JSON list of C-alpha atoms in Angstrom, two decimals:
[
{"chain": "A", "resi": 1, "resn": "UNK", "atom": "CA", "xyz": [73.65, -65.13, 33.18]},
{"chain": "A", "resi": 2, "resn": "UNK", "atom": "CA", "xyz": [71.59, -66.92, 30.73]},
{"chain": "A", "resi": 3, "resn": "UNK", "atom": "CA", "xyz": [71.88, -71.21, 30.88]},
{"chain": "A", "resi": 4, "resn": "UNK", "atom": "CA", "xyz": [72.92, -72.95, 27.93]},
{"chain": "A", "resi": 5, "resn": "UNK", "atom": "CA", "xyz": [71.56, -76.87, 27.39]},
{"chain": "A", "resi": 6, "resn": "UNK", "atom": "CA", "xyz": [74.26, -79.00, 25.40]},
{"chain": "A", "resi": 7, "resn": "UNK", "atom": "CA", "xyz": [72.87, -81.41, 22.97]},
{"chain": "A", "resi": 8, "resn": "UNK", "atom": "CA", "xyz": [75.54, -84.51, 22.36]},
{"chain": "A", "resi": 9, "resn": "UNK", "atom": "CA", "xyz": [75.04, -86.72, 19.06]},
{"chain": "A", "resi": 10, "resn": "UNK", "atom": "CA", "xyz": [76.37, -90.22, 18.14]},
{"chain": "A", "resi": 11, "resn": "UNK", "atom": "CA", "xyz": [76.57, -89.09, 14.77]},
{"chain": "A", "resi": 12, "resn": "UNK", "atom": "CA", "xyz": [78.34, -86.39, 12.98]},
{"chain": "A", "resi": 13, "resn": "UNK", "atom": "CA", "xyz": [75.21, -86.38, 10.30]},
{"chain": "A", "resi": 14, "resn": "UNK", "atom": "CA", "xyz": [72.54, -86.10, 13.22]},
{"chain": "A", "resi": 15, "resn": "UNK", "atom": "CA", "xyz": [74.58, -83.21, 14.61]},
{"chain": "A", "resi": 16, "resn": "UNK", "atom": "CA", "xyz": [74.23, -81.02, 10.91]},
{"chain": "A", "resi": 17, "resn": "UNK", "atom": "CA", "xyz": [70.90, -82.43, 10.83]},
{"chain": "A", "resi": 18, "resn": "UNK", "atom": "CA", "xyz": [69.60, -80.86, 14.24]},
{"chain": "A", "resi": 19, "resn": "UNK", "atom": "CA", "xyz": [72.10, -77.83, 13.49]},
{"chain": "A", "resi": 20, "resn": "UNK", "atom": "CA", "xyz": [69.60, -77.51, 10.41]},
{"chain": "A", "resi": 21, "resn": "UNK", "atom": "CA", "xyz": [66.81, -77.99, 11.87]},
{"chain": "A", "resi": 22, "resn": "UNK", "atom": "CA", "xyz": [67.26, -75.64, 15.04]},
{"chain": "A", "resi": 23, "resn": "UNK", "atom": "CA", "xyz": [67.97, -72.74, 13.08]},
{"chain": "A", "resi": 24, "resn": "UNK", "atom": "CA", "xyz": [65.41, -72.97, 10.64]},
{"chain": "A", "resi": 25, "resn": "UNK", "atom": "CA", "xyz": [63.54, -73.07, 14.13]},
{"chain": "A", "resi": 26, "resn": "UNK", "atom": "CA", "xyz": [65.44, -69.71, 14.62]},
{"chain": "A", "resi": 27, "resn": "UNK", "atom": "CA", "xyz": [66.64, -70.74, 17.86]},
{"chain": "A", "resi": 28, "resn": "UNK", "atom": "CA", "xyz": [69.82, -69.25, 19.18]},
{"chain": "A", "resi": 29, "resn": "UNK", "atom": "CA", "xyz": [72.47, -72.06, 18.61]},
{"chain": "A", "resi": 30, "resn": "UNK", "atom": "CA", "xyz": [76.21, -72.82, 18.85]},
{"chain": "A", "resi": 31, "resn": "UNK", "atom": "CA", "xyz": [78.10, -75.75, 17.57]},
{"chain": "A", "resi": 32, "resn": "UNK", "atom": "CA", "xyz": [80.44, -76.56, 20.53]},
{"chain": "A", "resi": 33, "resn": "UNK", "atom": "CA", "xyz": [83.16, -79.60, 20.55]},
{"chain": "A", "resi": 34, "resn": "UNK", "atom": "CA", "xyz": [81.74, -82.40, 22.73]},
{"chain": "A", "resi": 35, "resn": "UNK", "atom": "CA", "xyz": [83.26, -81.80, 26.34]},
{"chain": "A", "resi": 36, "resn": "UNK", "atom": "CA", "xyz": [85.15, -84.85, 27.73]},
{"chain": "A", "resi": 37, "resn": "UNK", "atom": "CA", "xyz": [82.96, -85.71, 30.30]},
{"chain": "A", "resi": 38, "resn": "UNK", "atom": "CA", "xyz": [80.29, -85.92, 28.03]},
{"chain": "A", "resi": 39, "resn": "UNK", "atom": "CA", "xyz": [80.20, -89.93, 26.37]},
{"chain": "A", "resi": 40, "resn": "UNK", "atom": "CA", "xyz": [79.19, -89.29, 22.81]},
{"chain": "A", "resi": 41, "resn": "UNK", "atom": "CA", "xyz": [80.49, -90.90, 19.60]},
{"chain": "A", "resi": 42, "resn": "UNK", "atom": "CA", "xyz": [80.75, -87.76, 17.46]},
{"chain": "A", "resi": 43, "resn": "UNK", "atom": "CA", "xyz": [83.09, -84.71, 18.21]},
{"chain": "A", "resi": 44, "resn": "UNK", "atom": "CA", "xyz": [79.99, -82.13, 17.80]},
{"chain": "A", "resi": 45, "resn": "UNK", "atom": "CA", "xyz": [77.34, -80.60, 20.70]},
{"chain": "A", "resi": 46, "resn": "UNK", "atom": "CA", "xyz": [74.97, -78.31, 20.20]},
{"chain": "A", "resi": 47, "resn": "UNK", "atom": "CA", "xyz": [74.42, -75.32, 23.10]},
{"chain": "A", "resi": 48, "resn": "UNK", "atom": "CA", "xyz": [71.25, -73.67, 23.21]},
{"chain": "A", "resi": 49, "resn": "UNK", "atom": "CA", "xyz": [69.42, -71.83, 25.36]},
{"chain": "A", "resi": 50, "resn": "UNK", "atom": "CA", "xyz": [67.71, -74.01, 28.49]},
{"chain": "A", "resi": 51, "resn": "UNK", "atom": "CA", "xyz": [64.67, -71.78, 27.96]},
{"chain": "A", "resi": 52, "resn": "UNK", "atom": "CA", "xyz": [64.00, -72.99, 24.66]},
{"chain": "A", "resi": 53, "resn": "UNK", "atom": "CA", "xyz": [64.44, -76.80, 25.68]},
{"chain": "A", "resi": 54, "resn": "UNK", "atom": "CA", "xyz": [60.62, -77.76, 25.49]},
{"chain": "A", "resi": 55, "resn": "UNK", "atom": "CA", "xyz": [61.13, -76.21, 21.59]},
{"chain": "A", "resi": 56, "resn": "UNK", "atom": "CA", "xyz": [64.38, -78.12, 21.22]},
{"chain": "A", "resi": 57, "resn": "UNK", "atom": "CA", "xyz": [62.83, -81.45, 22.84]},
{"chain": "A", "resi": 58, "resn": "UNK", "atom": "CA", "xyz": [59.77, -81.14, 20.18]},
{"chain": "A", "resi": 59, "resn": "UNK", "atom": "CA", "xyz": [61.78, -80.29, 17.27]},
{"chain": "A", "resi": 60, "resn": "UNK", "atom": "CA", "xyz": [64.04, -83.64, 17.46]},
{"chain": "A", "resi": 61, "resn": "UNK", "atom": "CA", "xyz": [61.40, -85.85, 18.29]},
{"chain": "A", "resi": 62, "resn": "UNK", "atom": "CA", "xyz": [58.74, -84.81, 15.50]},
{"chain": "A", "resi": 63, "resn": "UNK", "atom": "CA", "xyz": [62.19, -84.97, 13.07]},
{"chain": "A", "resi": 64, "resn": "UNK", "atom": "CA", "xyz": [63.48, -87.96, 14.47]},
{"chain": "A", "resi": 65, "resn": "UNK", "atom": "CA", "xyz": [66.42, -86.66, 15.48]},
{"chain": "A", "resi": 66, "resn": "UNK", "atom": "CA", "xyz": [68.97, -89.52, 17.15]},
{"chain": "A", "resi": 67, "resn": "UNK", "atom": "CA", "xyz": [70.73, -87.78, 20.16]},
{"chain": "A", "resi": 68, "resn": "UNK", "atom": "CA", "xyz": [73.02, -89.40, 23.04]},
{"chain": "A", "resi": 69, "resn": "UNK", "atom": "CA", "xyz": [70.93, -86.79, 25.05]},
{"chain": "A", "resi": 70, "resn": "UNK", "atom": "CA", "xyz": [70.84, -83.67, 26.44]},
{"chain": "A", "resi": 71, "resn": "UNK", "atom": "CA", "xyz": [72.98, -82.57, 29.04]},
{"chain": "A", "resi": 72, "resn": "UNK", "atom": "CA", "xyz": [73.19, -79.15, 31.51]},
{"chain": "A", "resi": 73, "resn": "UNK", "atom": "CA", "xyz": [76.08, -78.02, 33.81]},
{"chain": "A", "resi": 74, "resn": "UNK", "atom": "CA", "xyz": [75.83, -79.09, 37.43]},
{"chain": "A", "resi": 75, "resn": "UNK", "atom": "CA", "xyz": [77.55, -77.05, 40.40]},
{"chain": "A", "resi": 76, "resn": "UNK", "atom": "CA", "xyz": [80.61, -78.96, 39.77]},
{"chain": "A", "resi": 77, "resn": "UNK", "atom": "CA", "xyz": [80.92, -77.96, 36.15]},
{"chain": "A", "resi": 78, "resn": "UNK", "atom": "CA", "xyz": [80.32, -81.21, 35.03]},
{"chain": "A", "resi": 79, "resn": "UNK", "atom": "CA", "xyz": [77.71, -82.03, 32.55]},
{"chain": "A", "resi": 80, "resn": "UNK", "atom": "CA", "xyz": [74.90, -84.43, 33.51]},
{"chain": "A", "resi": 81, "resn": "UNK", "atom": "CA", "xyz": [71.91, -85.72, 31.67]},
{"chain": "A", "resi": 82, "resn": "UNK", "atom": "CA", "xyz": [68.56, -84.57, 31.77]}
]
């Protein structure tokens, strides 16, 4: 089973903005409602695959992309930070 990153976003903008960007990247993405345990102050996450995080991770920082960060699933199906 393949692993899927979560990107969280304090803004609803930055979210569309990455969403944009990622694709155009033509990296597999999904917009994904910001899970609960997951502190973020806008209502959209981006999953992609963990494989393309060193991608993902150069993409937002040559765009200047403003996250809350980018989370994975631990064991307890929680989502912690990277």
């Amino acid at each position: 089973m393949e692993e899927w990153l979560l990107i969280a976003f304090d803004s609803t903008q930055q979210a569309l903005r990455a969403e944009m960007l990622l694709e155009y990247a033509d990296i597999e993405i999904d917009l994904f409602p910001t899970p609960k345990d997951v502190t973020a102050g806008c209502a959209l996450s981006i999953l992609f695959p963990s494989e393309e995080l060193a991608v993902v991770q150069n993409i937002i920082e040559q765009e200047k992309v403003e996250i809350r960060g980018i989370f994975m699933k631990n064991n307890l199906e929680h989502y912690e930070v990277i």
